[in-house]
Short mmCIF file of C-alpha atoms in Angstrom, two decimals:
data_model
loop_
_atom_site.label_atom_id
_atom_site.label_comp_id
_atom_site.label_asym_id
_atom_site.label_seq_id
_atom_site.Cartn_x
_atom_site.Cartn_y
_atom_site.Cartn_z
CA MET A 26 0.00 0.00 0.00
CA GLU A 27 2.79 2.41 0.93
CA PHE A 28 4.56 1.59 -2.33
CA LEU A 29 1.55 2.73 -4.40
CA LYS A 30 1.11 5.89 -2.36
CA SER A 31 4.77 6.94 -2.52
CA MET A 32 5.32 5.98 -6.16
CA LYS A 33 1.99 7.00 -7.68
CA THR A 34 3.43 9.82 -9.77
CA GLU A 35 6.30 7.70 -11.12
CA LEU A 36 4.05 4.72 -11.82
CA GLY A 37 1.64 7.02 -13.64
CA GLN A 38 4.44 8.22 -15.92
CA TRP A 39 5.96 4.80 -16.57
CA LEU A 40 2.76 2.81 -17.10
CA SER A 41 1.05 5.49 -19.22
CA THR A 42 3.36 4.60 -22.11
CA ASP A 43 1.24 1.44 -22.64
CA PRO A 44 -1.74 1.39 -20.26
CA GLU A 45 -3.63 -1.42 -22.01
CA TYR A 46 -0.75 -3.84 -21.40
CA ILE A 47 -0.70 -3.45 -17.61
CA ILE A 48 -4.51 -3.31 -17.40
CA GLU A 49 -4.68 -6.70 -19.10
CA LYS A 50 -2.11 -8.12 -16.66
CA CYS A 51 -4.29 -6.96 -13.74
CA GLU A 52 -7.49 -8.69 -14.89
CA ASP A 53 -7.27 -11.15 -11.97
CA ILE A 54 -7.11 -8.28 -9.47
CA LEU A 55 -9.91 -6.12 -10.85
CA SER A 56 -13.56 -7.04 -11.18
CA VAL A 57 -15.09 -6.93 -14.66
CA LYS A 58 -16.82 -3.68 -13.76
CA GLN A 59 -13.61 -2.11 -12.48
CA GLY A 60 -11.69 -3.25 -15.56
CA LYS A 61 -14.23 -1.67 -17.90
CA ALA A 62 -14.23 1.55 -15.93
CA VAL A 63 -10.44 1.78 -16.16
CA SER A 64 -10.33 0.96 -19.88
CA ASN A 65 -13.05 3.51 -20.67
CA GLN A 66 -11.02 6.46 -19.37
CA ALA A 67 -10.23 9.03 -22.06
CA THR A 68 -6.44 9.26 -21.73
CA ALA A 69 -3.60 6.91 -20.83
CA ALA A 70 -2.79 8.89 -17.69
CA GLU A 71 -6.41 8.77 -16.51
CA LYS A 72 -6.51 5.00 -17.07
CA ILE A 73 -3.43 4.42 -14.94
CA CYS A 74 -4.60 6.84 -12.25
CA LEU A 75 -7.92 5.00 -11.87
CA LEU A 76 -6.17 1.62 -12.04
CA LEU A 77 -3.93 2.52 -9.10
CA ASP A 78 -6.86 3.92 -7.12
CA GLU A 79 -8.94 0.77 -7.66
CA ILE A 80 -6.07 -1.49 -6.58
CA LYS A 81 -5.50 0.57 -3.43
CA LYS A 82 -9.20 0.27 -2.58
CA LYS A 83 -8.96 -3.53 -2.67
CA GLY A 84 -6.44 -3.53 0.15
CA GLU A 85 -2.95 -4.74 1.00
CA GLY A 86 -3.34 -8.14 -0.66
CA ALA A 87 -4.17 -6.60 -4.03
CA CYS A 88 -1.29 -4.13 -3.67
CA VAL A 89 1.18 -6.95 -3.04
CA GLU A 90 -0.16 -8.89 -6.04
CA PHE A 91 0.14 -5.77 -8.19
CA TYR A 92 3.70 -5.23 -6.98
CA GLU A 93 4.59 -8.76 -8.10
CA ILE A 94 3.04 -8.09 -11.52
CA LEU A 95 5.16 -4.95 -11.87
CA LYS A 96 8.32 -6.90 -11.07
CA LYS A 97 7.39 -9.61 -13.58
CA GLU A 98 6.50 -7.17 -16.37
CA LYS A 99 9.20 -4.58 -15.73
CA ALA A 100 10.93 -5.24 -19.08
CA HIS A 101 7.91 -3.71 -20.85
CA TYR A 102 8.41 -0.33 -19.14
CA PRO A 103 11.92 1.23 -19.16
CA GLY A 104 11.33 3.42 -16.12
CA LEU A 105 10.04 0.48 -14.12
CA GLN A 106 12.95 -1.68 -15.21
CA GLN A 107 15.45 0.98 -14.16
CA HIS A 108 13.71 1.32 -10.80
CA PHE A 109 13.88 -2.39 -9.99
CA SER A 110 17.41 -2.68 -11.38
CA LYS A 111 18.60 0.03 -8.99
CA ASN A 112 17.01 -1.80 -6.08
CA THR A 113 18.59 -5.10 -7.10
CA GLN A 114 22.05 -3.56 -7.39
CA ALA A 115 21.78 -1.91 -4.00
CA SER A 116 20.31 -4.95 -2.17
CA SER A 117 23.70 -6.74 -2.03
CA SER A 118 24.87 -4.25 0.60
CA PRO A 119 23.76 -4.95 4.21
CA THR A 120 23.10 -1.27 4.83
CA VAL A 121 21.12 1.18 2.71
CA TYR A 122 20.80 4.90 3.18
CA ALA A 123 17.31 6.14 3.96
CA ASP A 124 18.28 9.78 4.18
CA CYS A 125 21.27 11.98 4.82
CA SER A 126 21.43 11.33 8.56
CA SER A 127 20.26 7.77 9.20
CA THR A 128 20.89 4.20 8.05
CA VAL A 129 18.66 1.15 7.90
CA ASP A 130 19.88 -2.45 8.13
CA SER A 131 18.38 -4.16 5.08
CA ARG A 132 18.38 -7.53 6.91
CA LEU A 133 15.57 -6.19 9.09
CA VAL A 134 13.26 -5.64 6.14
CA THR A 135 14.04 -8.52 3.76
CA ARG A 136 10.76 -10.19 4.69
CA ASN A 137 8.80 -7.23 3.49
CA ARG A 138 9.73 -6.45 -0.11
CA ILE A 139 7.39 -3.50 -0.46
CA LYS A 140 8.81 -1.78 2.60
CA LYS A 141 12.31 -2.44 1.34
CA ASP A 142 11.44 -1.02 -2.06
CA LEU A 143 10.12 2.14 -0.43
CA ILE A 144 13.37 2.55 1.50
CA MET A 145 15.39 2.09 -1.67
CA HIS A 146 13.19 4.62 -3.46
CA LYS A 147 14.08 7.17 -0.80
CA THR A 148 17.74 6.21 -1.22
CA ILE A 149 17.65 6.87 -4.95
CA GLN A 150 15.84 10.16 -4.43
CA ALA A 151 18.61 11.21 -2.04
CA GLY A 152 21.19 10.47 -4.74
CA GLU A 153 23.16 7.98 -2.63
CA LEU A 154 23.38 5.17 -5.22
CA ASN A 155 24.83 7.11 -8.13
CA PRO A 156 25.45 10.75 -7.22
CA SER A 157 26.99 11.68 -10.58
CA ALA A 158 24.08 10.29 -12.57
CA GLN A 159 21.62 11.97 -10.22
CA GLN A 160 23.43 15.28 -10.66
CA ASP A 161 23.59 14.97 -14.45
CA ASN A 162 19.98 13.81 -14.68
CA LEU A 163 20.96 11.21 -17.29
CA PRO A 164 19.61 7.64 -17.62
CA GLN A 165 21.42 5.17 -15.38
CA HIS A 166 21.84 2.61 -18.18
CA TRP A 167 23.69 4.98 -20.52
CA ASP A 168 27.30 4.07 -21.30
CA THR A 169 30.09 6.47 -20.43
CA LYS A 170 30.95 8.62 -23.42
CA PRO A 171 34.17 10.45 -24.28
CA ALA A 172 34.17 13.98 -22.84
CA THR A 173 34.94 15.48 -26.26
CA THR A 174 31.72 14.30 -27.91
CA SER A 175 28.20 15.70 -27.60
CA VAL A 176 26.41 12.64 -28.99
CA GLN A 177 27.16 8.94 -29.25
CA LEU A 178 25.43 5.95 -30.83
CA TYR A 179 25.77 2.65 -28.97
CA SER A 180 24.84 -0.64 -30.61
CA ILE A 181 22.56 -2.65 -28.34
CA GLN A 182 23.54 -6.28 -27.85
CA PRO A 183 20.96 -8.67 -29.36
CA GLY A 184 19.35 -10.79 -26.66
CA SER A 185 19.79 -8.19 -23.93
CA PRO A 186 16.65 -6.95 -22.08
CA GLU A 187 17.11 -3.51 -23.63
CA TYR A 188 17.32 -4.96 -27.15
CA ASP A 189 14.36 -7.28 -26.60
CA GLU A 190 12.22 -4.42 -25.35
CA VAL A 191 12.79 -2.32 -28.48
CA LEU A 192 12.47 -5.41 -30.67
CA GLY A 193 9.12 -6.26 -29.10
CA LEU A 194 7.70 -2.79 -29.72
CA PHE A 195 8.87 -2.91 -33.34
CA ARG A 196 7.73 -6.49 -33.96
CA ALA A 197 4.24 -5.77 -32.64
CA THR A 198 3.28 -4.35 -36.04
CA CYS A 199 6.32 -5.26 -38.19
CA PRO A 200 6.67 -9.01 -37.59
CA CYS A 201 8.23 -9.75 -40.98
CA ASN A 202 10.85 -7.02 -41.20
CA THR A 203 14.46 -7.99 -40.51
CA ILE A 204 16.27 -5.78 -38.01
CA ILE A 205 19.91 -5.14 -38.87
CA LYS A 206 20.82 -3.24 -35.71
CA ILE A 207 19.42 -1.14 -32.88
CA GLU A 208 21.45 1.80 -31.60
CA ARG A 209 20.90 3.88 -28.47
CA VAL A 210 21.19 7.62 -29.06
CA GLN A 211 23.01 9.32 -26.18
CA ASN A 212 22.81 13.10 -26.39
CA PRO A 213 22.99 14.67 -22.91
CA ASN A 214 21.98 18.14 -24.06
CA LEU A 215 18.90 16.89 -25.88
CA TRP A 216 18.00 14.66 -22.96
CA ARG A 217 18.18 17.53 -20.48
CA SER A 218 16.04 19.73 -22.73
CA PHE A 219 13.51 16.92 -22.95
CA GLN A 220 13.43 16.58 -19.15
CA ILE A 221 12.93 20.32 -18.72
CA GLN A 222 10.02 20.20 -21.16
CA LYS A 223 8.57 17.24 -19.26
CA GLN A 224 8.59 19.18 -16.00
CA GLU A 225 7.00 22.17 -17.73
CA ILE A 226 4.15 20.03 -19.08
CA LYS A 227 3.76 18.29 -15.73
CA GLY A 228 3.43 21.59 -13.91
CA ARG A 229 1.05 23.04 -16.45
CA ASN A 230 -1.19 19.95 -16.54
CA ASN A 231 -1.38 19.16 -12.82
CA GLY A 232 0.88 16.15 -13.15
CA ILE A 233 -0.42 14.83 -16.49
CA ILE A 234 2.47 14.14 -18.89
CA ASN A 235 1.42 11.25 -21.18
CA GLU A 236 4.92 10.23 -22.18
CA ARG A 237 4.68 7.69 -25.01
CA ARG A 238 7.02 5.46 -27.00
CA LEU A 239 6.33 6.38 -30.63
CA PHE A 240 8.01 5.82 -33.99
CA HIS A 241 9.41 8.33 -36.46
CA ALA A 242 10.60 7.40 -39.96
CA THR A 243 13.82 8.97 -41.18
CA SER A 244 16.55 8.72 -43.84
CA TYR A 245 20.32 8.58 -44.02
CA THR A 246 20.43 12.25 -45.02
CA THR A 247 18.75 13.44 -41.82
CA ILE A 248 19.92 11.12 -39.01
CA GLU A 249 23.07 13.13 -38.33
CA HIS A 250 21.01 16.27 -37.80
CA ILE A 251 18.45 14.52 -35.58
CA ASN A 252 21.09 12.74 -33.49
CA ASN A 253 22.88 16.02 -32.82
CA ASN A 254 20.08 18.57 -32.76
CA GLY A 255 16.84 16.66 -32.28
CA PHE A 256 13.70 17.02 -34.36
CA ASN A 257 12.93 20.13 -36.37
CA ARG A 258 9.30 21.05 -37.01
CA SER A 259 10.46 23.50 -39.69
CA TYR A 260 10.48 20.53 -42.06
CA ALA A 261 6.75 19.93 -41.49
CA GLY A 262 4.89 19.49 -44.74
CA GLN A 263 7.47 17.34 -46.54
CA ASN A 264 4.89 14.61 -46.03
CA ALA A 265 1.17 15.36 -45.73
CA ALA A 266 0.85 17.57 -42.65
CA LEU A 267 -2.85 16.98 -42.13
CA TYR A 268 -2.97 17.67 -38.39
CA GLY A 269 -0.65 20.65 -38.03
CA ASN A 270 2.80 21.89 -38.98
CA GLY A 271 4.71 19.96 -36.36
CA THR A 272 6.77 16.78 -36.09
CA TYR A 273 4.81 13.56 -36.60
CA PHE A 274 5.16 10.35 -34.61
CA ALA A 275 3.36 7.06 -35.23
CA VAL A 276 1.87 4.72 -32.63
CA ASN A 277 2.70 1.68 -34.81
CA ALA A 278 6.07 0.89 -36.36
CA SER A 279 4.30 -0.42 -39.47
CA TYR A 280 3.18 3.13 -40.32
CA SER A 281 6.73 4.48 -40.19
CA ALA A 282 8.01 1.45 -42.12
CA ASP A 283 6.07 2.50 -45.22
CA ASP A 284 8.43 3.35 -48.09
CA LYS A 285 6.96 6.83 -48.50
CA PHE A 286 8.17 7.70 -44.99
CA SER A 287 11.30 5.54 -44.56
CA GLU A 288 12.81 5.39 -48.01
CA PRO A 289 15.19 2.43 -48.50
CA ASP A 290 18.78 2.99 -49.63
CA SER A 291 20.45 1.11 -52.49
CA LYS A 292 20.83 -1.96 -50.27
CA GLY A 293 17.23 -1.93 -49.11
CA ARG A 294 18.07 -0.61 -45.63
CA LYS A 295 15.53 1.61 -43.92
CA LEU A 296 15.60 3.72 -40.75
CA MET A 297 13.22 4.73 -38.01
CA TYR A 298 13.51 6.06 -34.47
CA LEU A 299 11.80 4.76 -31.39
CA CYS A 300 11.19 7.99 -29.49
CA ARG A 301 10.00 9.27 -26.17
CA VAL A 302 7.29 11.82 -26.88
CA LEU A 303 5.45 14.07 -24.43
CA THR A 304 1.91 14.10 -25.82
CA GLY A 305 0.29 15.66 -22.73
CA TYR A 306 -3.28 16.76 -23.42
CA PHE A 307 -4.10 16.33 -27.11
CA ILE A 308 -6.92 17.24 -29.46
CA THR A 309 -7.85 16.88 -33.13
CA GLY A 310 -5.44 18.76 -35.38
CA GLU A 311 -6.04 20.57 -38.64
CA GLN A 312 -3.92 21.26 -41.67
CA GLY A 313 -2.03 24.54 -41.39
CA MET A 314 -1.95 24.69 -37.58
CA LYS A 315 1.30 26.23 -36.33
CA GLU A 316 0.43 25.53 -32.69
CA PRO A 317 -2.10 23.35 -30.91
CA PRO A 318 -5.48 25.02 -30.17
CA PHE A 319 -6.23 26.75 -26.87
CA LYS A 320 -7.65 24.55 -24.14
CA ASP A 321 -11.36 25.06 -23.51
CA ARG A 322 -11.92 28.83 -23.21
CA SER A 323 -8.38 29.71 -22.21
CA GLU A 324 -6.50 32.39 -24.10
CA ILE A 325 -3.18 31.31 -22.61
CA LEU A 326 -3.03 27.53 -22.14
CA ARG A 327 -2.85 25.37 -25.24
CA TYR A 328 -3.08 21.65 -25.79
CA ASP A 329 0.27 19.87 -25.89
CA SER A 330 -0.16 17.93 -29.14
CA THR A 331 -2.64 17.08 -31.87
CA THR A 332 -3.84 13.89 -33.56
CA LYS A 333 -6.44 12.67 -36.03
CA ASP A 334 -8.79 11.00 -33.55
CA PRO A 335 -8.22 11.65 -29.82
CA SER A 336 -10.34 8.61 -28.92
CA ASP A 337 -8.11 6.27 -30.92
CA PRO A 338 -4.89 8.06 -31.92
CA THR A 339 -2.62 6.44 -34.50
CA GLU A 340 -0.13 9.32 -34.70
CA PHE A 341 0.72 12.46 -32.76
CA VAL A 342 1.99 15.88 -33.77
CA VAL A 343 4.15 17.98 -31.43
CA PHE A 344 5.01 21.60 -32.04
CA ARG A 345 8.02 21.99 -29.75
CA ASP A 346 11.23 20.28 -30.84
CA CYS A 347 12.30 19.37 -27.30
CA GLN A 348 8.99 17.58 -26.74
CA ALA A 349 10.47 14.39 -28.23
CA TYR A 350 13.74 12.52 -27.74
CA PRO A 351 15.15 10.12 -30.41
CA GLU A 352 15.96 7.28 -28.02
CA TYR A 353 16.79 4.42 -30.40
CA LEU A 354 17.72 4.29 -34.09
CA ILE A 355 16.49 1.10 -35.76
CA THR A 356 18.05 -0.05 -39.04
CA PHE A 357 15.92 -2.65 -40.81
CA LEU A 358 15.00 -4.16 -44.15
CA GLY A 359 11.73 -3.73 -45.98
CA VAL A 360 9.46 -6.70 -46.57
#
């Protein structure tokens, strides 16, 4: 119970990237009525928020069962996987730091995994496990890069959890395409800009971020620019910009794999990014839009992104370049 209360914001962010997946895994916890109520929420963030509330209402037993599901399915959610990985690395030490002035003997809490996880969460927040990474605000799983470079591409080892996660998202709608390689894009400056934008959206939307894993087709002539400088909405309109003059991201890899978006080179190789995109609150877009519409009757606050059908979005358009981060570059062959 304490785990859900203390980690509600983080869980909301992590699980909102694919709410239907975790909802399905919780079908044995929720009643049919509760499951329908959760699935019928309008946005991913609202679905996860209600899911967590319903589980808390069912008591400690349901919370423990949910915790075990999260541990089992952590590979599907990068943030969740990083969280549990940090706890696993730190659990080998008999003493963990709860705050700056006190210590807790982990042997005293090994029988209560949820309590232990809460203690470790406080440890990570205090920056005790990896102070340099905490200070730099960079992902813990990034490799160390040479100090003279601003961006690096790292090939992900096939068969690793990281590789399998990206592969699974790609294969969900592109089962027949052959992947040549998957590379992690490490650009600290872009990542920090993305995190700043995330906090801005979170503050503006009362905690609602809607961070999604989406696909973006590209070509060999543009990857160098994207890897170094991120996305550029100035190029909007090169393909049909039906929902606004922003940068477009697809829910399904199969959409980005189309030859008109990811044009093959002479050897048949094609490219697309798996991105982190802050979709926030979104609404139907229109051709020619330079910014999202104002929210409700506001003359100041705008929606964060646009799409074709908010009830069943297949692609999203963002109008701020730092609203998306090109996390992985996938090189593959057409069918």
